[in-house]
PDB file of C-alpha atoms in Angstrom:
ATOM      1  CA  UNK F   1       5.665  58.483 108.257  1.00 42.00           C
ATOM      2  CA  UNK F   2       5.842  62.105 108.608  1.00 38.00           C
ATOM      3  CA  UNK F   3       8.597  63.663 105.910  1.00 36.00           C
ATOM      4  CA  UNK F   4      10.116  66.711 104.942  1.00 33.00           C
ATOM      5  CA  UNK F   5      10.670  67.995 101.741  1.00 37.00           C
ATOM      6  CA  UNK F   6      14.322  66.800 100.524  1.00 39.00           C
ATOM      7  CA  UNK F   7      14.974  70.767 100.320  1.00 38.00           C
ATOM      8  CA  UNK F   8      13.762  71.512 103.277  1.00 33.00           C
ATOM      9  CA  UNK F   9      17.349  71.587 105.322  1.00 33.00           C
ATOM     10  CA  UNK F  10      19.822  74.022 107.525  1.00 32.00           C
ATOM     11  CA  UNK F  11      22.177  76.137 105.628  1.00 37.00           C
ATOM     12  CA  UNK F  12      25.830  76.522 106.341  1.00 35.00           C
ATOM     13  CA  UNK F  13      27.925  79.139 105.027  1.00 36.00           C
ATOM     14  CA  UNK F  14      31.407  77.667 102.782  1.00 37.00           C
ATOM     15  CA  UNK F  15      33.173  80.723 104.557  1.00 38.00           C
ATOM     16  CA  UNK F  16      35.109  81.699 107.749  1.00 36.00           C
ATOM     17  CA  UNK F  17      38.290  79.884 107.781  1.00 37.00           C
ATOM     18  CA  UNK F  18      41.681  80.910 108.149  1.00 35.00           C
ATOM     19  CA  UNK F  19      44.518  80.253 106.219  1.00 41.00           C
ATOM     20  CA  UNK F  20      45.553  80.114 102.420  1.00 40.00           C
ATOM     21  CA  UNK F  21      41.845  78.757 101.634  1.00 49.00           C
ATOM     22  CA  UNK F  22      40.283  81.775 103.722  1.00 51.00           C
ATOM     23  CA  UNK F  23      39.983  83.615 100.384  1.00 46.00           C
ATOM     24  CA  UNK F  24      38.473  80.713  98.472  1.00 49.00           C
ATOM     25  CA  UNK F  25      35.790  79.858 101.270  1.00 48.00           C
ATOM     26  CA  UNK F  26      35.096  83.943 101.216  1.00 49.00           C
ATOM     27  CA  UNK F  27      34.078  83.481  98.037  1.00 46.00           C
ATOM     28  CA  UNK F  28      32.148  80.350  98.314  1.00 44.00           C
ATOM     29  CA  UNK F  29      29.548  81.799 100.876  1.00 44.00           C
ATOM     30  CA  UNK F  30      28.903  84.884  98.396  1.00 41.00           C
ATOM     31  CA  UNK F  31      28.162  82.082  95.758  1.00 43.00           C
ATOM     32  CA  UNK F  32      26.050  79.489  97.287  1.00 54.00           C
ATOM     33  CA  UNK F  33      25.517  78.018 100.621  1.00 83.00           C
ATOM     34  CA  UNK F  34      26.151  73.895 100.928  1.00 92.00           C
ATOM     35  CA  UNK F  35      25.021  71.412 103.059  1.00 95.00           C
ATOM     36  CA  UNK F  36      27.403  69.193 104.734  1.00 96.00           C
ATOM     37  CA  UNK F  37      26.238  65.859 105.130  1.00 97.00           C
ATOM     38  CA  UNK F  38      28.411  62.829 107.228  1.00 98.00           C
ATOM     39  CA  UNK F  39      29.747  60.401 104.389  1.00 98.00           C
ATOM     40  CA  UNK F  40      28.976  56.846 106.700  1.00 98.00           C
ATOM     41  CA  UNK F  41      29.151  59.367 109.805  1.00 98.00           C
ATOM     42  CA  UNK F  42      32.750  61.101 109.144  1.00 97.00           C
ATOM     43  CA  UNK F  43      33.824  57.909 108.225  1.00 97.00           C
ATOM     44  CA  UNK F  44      37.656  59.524 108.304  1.00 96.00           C
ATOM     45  CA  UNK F  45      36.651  60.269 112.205  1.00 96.00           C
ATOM     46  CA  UNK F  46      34.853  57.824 113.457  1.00 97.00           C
ATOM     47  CA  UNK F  47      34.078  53.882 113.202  1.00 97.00           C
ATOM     48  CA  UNK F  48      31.745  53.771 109.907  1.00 97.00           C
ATOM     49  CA  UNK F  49      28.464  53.326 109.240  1.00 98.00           C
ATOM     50  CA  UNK F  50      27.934  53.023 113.480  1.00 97.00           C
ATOM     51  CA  UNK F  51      25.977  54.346 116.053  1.00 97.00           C
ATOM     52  CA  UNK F  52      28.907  55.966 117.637  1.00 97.00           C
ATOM     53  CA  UNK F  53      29.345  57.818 114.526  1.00 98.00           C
ATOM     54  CA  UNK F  54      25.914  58.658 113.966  1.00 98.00           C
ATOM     55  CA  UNK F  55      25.923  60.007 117.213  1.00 97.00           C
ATOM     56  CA  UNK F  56      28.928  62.545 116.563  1.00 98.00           C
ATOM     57  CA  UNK F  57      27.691  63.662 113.251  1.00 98.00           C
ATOM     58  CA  UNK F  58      24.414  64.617 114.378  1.00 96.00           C
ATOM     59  CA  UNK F  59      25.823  68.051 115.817  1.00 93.00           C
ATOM     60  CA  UNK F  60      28.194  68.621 112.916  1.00 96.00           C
ATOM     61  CA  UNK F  61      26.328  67.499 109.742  1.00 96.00           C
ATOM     62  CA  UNK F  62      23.457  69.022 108.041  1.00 96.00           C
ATOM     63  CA  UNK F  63      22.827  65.342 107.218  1.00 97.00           C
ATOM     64  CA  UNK F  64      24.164  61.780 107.707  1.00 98.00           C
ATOM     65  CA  UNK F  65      24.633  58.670 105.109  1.00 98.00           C
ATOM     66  CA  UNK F  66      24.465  54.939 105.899  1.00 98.00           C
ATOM     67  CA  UNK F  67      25.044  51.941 103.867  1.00 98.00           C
ATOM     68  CA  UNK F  68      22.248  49.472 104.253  1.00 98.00           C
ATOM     69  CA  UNK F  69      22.558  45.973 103.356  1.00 98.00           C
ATOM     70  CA  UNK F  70      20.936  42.532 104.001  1.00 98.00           C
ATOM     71  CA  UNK F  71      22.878  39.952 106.990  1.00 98.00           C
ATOM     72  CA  UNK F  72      21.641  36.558 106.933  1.00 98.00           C
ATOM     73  CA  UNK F  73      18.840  36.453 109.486  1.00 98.00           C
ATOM     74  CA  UNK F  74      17.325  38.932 107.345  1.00 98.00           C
ATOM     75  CA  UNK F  75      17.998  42.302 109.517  1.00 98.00           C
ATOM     76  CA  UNK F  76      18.797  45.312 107.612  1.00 98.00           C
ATOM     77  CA  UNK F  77      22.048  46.564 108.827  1.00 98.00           C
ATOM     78  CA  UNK F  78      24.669  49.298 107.917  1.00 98.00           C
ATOM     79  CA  UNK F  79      27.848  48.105 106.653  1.00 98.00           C
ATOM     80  CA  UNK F  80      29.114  49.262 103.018  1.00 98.00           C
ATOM     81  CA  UNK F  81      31.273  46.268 101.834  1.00 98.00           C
ATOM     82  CA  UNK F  82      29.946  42.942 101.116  1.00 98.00           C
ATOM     83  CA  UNK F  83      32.899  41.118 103.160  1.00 97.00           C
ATOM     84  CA  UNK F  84      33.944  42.086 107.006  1.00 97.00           C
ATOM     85  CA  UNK F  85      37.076  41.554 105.549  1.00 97.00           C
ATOM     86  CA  UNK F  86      38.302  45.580 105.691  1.00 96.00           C
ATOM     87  CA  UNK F  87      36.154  46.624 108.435  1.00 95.00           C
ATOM     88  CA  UNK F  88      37.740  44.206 110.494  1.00 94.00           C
ATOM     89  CA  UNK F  89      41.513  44.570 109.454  1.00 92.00           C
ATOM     90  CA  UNK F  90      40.923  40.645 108.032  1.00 93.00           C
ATOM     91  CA  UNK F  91      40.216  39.580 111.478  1.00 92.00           C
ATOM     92  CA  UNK F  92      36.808  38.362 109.780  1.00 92.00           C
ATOM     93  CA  UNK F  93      36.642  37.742 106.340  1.00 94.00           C
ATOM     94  CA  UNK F  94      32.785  36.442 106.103  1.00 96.00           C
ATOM     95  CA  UNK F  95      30.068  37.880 103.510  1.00 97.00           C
ATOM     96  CA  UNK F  96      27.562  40.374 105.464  1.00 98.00           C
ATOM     97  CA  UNK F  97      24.899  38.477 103.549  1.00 98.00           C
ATOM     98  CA  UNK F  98      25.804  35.282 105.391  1.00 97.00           C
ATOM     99  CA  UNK F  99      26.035  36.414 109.339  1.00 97.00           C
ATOM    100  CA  UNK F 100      22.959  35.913 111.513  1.00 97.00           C
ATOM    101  CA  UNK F 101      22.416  38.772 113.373  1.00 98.00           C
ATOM    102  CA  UNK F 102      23.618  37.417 116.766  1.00 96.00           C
ATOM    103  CA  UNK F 103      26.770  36.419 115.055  1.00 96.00           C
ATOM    104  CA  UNK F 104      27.773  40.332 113.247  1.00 96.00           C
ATOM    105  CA  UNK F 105      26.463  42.132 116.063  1.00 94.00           C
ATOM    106  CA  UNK F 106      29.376  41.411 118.131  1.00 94.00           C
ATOM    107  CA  UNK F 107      31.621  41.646 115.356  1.00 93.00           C
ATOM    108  CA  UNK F 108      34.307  44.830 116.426  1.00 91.00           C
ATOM    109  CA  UNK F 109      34.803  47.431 113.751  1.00 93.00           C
ATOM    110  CA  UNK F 110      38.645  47.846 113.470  1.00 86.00           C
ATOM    111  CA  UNK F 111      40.627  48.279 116.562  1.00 87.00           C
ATOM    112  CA  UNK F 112      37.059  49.794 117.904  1.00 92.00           C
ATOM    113  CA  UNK F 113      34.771  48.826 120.464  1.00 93.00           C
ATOM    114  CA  UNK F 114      31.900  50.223 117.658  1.00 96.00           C
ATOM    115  CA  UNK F 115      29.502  47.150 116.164  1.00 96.00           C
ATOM    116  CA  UNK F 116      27.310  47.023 113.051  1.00 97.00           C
ATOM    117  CA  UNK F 117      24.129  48.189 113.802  1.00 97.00           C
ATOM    118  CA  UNK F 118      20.951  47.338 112.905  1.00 98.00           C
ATOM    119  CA  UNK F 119      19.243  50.319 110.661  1.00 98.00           C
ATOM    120  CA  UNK F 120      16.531  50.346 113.451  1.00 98.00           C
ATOM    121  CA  UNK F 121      18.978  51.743 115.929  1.00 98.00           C
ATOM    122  CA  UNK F 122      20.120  54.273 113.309  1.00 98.00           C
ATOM    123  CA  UNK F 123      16.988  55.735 112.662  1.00 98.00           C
ATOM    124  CA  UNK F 124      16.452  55.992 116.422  1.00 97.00           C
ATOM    125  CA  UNK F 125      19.743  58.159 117.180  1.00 97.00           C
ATOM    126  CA  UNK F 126      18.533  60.481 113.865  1.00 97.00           C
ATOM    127  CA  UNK F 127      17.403  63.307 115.622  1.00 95.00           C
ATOM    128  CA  UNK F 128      14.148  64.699 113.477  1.00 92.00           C
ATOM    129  CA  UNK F 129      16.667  68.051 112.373  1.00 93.00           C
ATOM    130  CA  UNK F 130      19.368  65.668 110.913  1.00 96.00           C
ATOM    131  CA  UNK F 131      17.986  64.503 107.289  1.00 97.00           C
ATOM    132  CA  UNK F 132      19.591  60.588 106.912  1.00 98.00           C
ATOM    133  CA  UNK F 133      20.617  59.555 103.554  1.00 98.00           C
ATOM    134  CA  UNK F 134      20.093  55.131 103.373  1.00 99.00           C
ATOM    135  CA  UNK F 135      21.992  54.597 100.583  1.00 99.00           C
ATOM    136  CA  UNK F 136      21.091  50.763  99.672  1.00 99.00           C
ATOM    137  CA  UNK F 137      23.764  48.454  98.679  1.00 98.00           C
ATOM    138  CA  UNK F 138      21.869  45.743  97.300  1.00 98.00           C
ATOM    139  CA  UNK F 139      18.331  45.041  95.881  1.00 98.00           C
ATOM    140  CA  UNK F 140      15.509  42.955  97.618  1.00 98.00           C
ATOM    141  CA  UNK F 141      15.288  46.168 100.514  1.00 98.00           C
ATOM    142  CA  UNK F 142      12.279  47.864  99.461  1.00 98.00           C
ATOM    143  CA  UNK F 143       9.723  46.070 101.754  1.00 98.00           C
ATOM    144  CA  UNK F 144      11.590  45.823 104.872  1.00 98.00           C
ATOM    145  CA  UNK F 145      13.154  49.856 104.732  1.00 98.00           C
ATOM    146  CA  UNK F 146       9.454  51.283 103.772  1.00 98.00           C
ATOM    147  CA  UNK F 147       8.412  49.209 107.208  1.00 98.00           C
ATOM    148  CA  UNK F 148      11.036  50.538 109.059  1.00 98.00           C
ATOM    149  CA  UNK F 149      10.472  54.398 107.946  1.00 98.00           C
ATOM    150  CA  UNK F 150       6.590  54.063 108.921  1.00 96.00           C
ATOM    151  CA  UNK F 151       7.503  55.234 112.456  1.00 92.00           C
ATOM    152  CA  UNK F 152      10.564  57.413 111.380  1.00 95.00           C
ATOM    153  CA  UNK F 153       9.668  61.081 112.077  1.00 92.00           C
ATOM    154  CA  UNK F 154      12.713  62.593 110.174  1.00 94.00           C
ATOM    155  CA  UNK F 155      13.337  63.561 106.887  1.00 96.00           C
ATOM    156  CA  UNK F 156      14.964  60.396 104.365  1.00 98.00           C
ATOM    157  CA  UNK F 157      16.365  60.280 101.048  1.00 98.00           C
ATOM    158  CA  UNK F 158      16.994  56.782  99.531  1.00 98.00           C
ATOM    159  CA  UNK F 159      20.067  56.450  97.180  1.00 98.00           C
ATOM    160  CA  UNK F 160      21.799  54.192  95.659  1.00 98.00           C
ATOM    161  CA  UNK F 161      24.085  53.508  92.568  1.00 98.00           C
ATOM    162  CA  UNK F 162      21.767  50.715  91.335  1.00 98.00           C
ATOM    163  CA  UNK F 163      18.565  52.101  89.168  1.00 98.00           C
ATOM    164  CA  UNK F 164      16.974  48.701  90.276  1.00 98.00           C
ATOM    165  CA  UNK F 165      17.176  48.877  93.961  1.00 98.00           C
ATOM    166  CA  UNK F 166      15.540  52.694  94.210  1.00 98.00           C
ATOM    167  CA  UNK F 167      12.695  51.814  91.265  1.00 98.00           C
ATOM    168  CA  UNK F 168      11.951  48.924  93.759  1.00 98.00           C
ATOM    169  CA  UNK F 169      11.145  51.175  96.600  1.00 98.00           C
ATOM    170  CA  UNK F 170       9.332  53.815  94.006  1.00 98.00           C
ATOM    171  CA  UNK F 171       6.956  50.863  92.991  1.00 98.00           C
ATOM    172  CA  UNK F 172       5.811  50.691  96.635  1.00 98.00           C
ATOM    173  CA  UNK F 173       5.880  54.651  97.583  1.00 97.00           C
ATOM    174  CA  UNK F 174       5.706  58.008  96.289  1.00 96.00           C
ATOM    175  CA  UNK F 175       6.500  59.744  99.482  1.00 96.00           C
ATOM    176  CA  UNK F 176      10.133  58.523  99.921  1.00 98.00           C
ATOM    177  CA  UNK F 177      12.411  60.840  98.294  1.00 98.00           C
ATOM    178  CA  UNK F 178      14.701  59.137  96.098  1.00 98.00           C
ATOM    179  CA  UNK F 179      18.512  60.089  94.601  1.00 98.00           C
ATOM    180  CA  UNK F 180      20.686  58.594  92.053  1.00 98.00           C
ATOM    181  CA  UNK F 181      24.601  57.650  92.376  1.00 98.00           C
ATOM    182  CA  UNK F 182      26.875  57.997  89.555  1.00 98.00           C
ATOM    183  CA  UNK F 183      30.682  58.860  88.552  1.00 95.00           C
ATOM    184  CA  UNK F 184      30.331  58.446  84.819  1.00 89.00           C
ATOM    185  CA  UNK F 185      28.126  59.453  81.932  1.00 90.00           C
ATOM    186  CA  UNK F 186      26.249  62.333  83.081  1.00 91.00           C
ATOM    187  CA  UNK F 187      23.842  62.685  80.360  1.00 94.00           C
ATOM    188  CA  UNK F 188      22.488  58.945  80.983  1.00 96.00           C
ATOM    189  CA  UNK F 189      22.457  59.641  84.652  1.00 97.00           C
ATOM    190  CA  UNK F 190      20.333  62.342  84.560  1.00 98.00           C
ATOM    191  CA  UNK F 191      17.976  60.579  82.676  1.00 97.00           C
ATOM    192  CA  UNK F 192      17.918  57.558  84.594  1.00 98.00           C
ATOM    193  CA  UNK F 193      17.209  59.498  87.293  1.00 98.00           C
ATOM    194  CA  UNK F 194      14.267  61.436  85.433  1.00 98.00           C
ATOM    195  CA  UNK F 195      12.979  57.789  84.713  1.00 98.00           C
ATOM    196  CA  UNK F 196      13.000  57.016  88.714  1.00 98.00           C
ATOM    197  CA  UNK F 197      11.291  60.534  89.576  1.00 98.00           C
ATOM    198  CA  UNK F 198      14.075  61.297  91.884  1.00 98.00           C
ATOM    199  CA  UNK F 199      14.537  64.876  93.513  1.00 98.00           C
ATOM    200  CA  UNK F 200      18.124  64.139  93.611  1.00 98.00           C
ATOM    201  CA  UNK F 201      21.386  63.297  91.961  1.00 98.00           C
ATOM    202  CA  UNK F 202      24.901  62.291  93.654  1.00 98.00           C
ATOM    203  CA  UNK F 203      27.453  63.099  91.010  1.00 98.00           C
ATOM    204  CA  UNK F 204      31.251  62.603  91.790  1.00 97.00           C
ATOM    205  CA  UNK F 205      33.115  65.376  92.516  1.00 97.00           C
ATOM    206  CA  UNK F 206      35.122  64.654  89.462  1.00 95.00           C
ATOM    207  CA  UNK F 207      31.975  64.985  87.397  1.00 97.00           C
ATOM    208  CA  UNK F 208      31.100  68.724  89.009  1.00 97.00           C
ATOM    209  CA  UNK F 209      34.555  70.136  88.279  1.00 94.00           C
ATOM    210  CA  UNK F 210      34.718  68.623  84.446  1.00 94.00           C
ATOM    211  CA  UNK F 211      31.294  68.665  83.142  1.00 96.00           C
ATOM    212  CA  UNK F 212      28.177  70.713  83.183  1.00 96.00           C
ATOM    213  CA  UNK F 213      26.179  68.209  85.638  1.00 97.00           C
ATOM    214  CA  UNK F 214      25.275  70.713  88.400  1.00 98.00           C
ATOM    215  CA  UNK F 215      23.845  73.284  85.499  1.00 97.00           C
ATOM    216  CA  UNK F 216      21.946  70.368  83.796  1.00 97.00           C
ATOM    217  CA  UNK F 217      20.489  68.468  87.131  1.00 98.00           C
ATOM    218  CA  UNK F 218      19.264  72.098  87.847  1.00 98.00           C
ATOM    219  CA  UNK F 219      18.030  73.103  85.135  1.00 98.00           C
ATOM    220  CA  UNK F 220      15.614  69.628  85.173  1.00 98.00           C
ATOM    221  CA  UNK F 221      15.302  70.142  88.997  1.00 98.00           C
ATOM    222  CA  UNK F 222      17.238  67.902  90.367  1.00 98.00           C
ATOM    223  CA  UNK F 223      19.199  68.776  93.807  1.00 98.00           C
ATOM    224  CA  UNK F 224      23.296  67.675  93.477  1.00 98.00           C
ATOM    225  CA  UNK F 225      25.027  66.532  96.041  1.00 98.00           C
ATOM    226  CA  UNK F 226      28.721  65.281  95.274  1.00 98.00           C
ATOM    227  CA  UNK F 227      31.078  62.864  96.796  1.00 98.00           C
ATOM    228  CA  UNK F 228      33.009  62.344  98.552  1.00 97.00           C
ATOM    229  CA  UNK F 229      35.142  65.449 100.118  1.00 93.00           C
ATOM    230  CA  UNK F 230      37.889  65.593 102.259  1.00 90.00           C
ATOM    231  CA  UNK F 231      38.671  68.810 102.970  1.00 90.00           C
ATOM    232  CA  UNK F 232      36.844  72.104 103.602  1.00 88.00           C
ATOM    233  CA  UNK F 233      39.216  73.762 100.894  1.00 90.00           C
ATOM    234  CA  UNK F 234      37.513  71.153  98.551  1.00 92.00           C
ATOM    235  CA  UNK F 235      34.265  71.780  99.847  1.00 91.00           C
ATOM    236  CA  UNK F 236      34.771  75.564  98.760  1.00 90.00           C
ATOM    237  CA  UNK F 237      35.885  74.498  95.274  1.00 92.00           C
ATOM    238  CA  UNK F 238      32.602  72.759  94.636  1.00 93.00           C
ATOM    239  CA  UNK F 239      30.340  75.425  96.415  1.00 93.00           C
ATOM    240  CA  UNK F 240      31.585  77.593  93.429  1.00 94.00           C
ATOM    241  CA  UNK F 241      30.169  74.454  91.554  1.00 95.00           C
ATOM    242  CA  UNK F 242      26.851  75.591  92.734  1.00 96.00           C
ATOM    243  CA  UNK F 243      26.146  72.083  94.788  1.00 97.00           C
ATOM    244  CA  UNK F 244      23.312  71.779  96.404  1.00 97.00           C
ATOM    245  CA  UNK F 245      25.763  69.807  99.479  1.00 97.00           C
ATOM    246  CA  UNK F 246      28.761  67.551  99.704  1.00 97.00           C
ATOM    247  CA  UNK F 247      29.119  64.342 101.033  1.00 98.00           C
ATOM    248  CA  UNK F 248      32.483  64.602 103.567  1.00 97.00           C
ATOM    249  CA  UNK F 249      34.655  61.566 105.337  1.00 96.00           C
ATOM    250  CA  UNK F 250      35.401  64.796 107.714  1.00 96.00           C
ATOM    251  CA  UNK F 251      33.481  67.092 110.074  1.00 95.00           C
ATOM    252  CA  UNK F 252      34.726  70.092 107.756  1.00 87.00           C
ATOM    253  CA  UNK F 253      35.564  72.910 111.215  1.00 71.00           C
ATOM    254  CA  UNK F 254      34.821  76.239 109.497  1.00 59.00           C
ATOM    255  CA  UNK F 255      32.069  75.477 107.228  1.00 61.00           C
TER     256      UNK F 255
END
């Protein structure tokens, strides 16, 4: 599995947009650069977590984030919740974790014609100048992801809000960049993520506007990303947060 270094990404400038927030984003670019990277593929845009909106972030995103979950012939697929119930509009209410394959993959998301896809036939629409962030929603992943990335030529990060779930891939790898998810406590996630050797942290945005997180992850050499934005005026506010990038529902025009 060839990788890239989680650092190793395209820059876009928080600037050039017009209106009241023209000032704000002017002022953003002199202070840091931020990635933008598809929150379940401009989830506010298109059908989440699906190849169709894999496919449209790819041009618009500096990087793209997918849920990845278990369905009960054992196929790891990308759906966030653990129910169909809200991806469906309660058409289908069944657990993820209980669908055979051939059963969720004709399963319409919404009023959509979009499916659930397999994570196989996400990592084959990545394109190898898109970094993909698998953000794993449950534990018991580990072996069956690390098989899947042997023949993935892009550049991965693994998150995931549970310290169990990423330590379970770091037992089996040390070349799969890892990143921790948190809203609360910064001081414990930081050093959580420490214990997992990640290069990463996810903070909430709520965490980079009242705390010192981005200063501290830095400082112990972490890369911050926060979530989840939706707007580029907010994505200006936090690029004076010094954020590494922001996870966005939107494609963010202007930034």
């Amino acid at each position: 599995m060839a990788l890239r270094s989680h650092l190793s990404r395209r820059r876009i400038m928080a600037g050039g947009v017009v209106g009241s927030a023209s000032l704000l984003f002017a002022t953003a670019a002199r202070v840091r650069s931020v990635d933008v990277i598809a929150h379940r593929g401009f989830a506010a845009e298109r059908p989440e977590n699906t190849l169709e909106a894999v496919r449209y972030a790819v041009s618009l995103a500096d990087g793209i984030e997918v849920d990845v979950r278990r369905c009960g012939s054992g196929e790891l697929v990308c759906v966030h919740d653990e129910t169909l119930e809200r991806l469906t509009g309660g058409a289908v209410a069944d657990r993820v974790g209980r669908l055979d394959w051939e059963e969720l993959r004709h399963v319409s998301i919404g009023s959509s014609d979009a499916r659930v896809p397999r994570l196989a036939e996400v990592l084959e629409a990545v394109p190898p100048d898109v970094r993909l962030n698998i953000e794993l929603k449950e534990r018991g992943l580990a072996p069956d992801l690390l098989g899947l990335l042997e023949d993935f030529d892009g550049a991965v990060v693994v998150s995931s809000f549970d310290p169990t779930a990423l330590w379970q891939v770091g037992s089996l790898t040390d070349n799969v960049p890892l990143a921790y998810i948190f809203s609360e406590a910064p001081g414990r996630g930081l050093e959580t993520a420490a214990d997992l050797e990640c290069v990463a942290v996810h903070p909430s945005t709520g965490l980079c506007y009242e705390t010192d997180i981005v200063d501290r992850a830095h400082e112990r050499g972490f890369a911050v990303n926060a979530w989840t934005v939706d707007s580029g005026l907010e994505a200006a506010r936090l690029a004076l947060t010094d954020v590494d990038g922001v996870f966005s529902d939107v494609s963010l025009p202007g930034l």
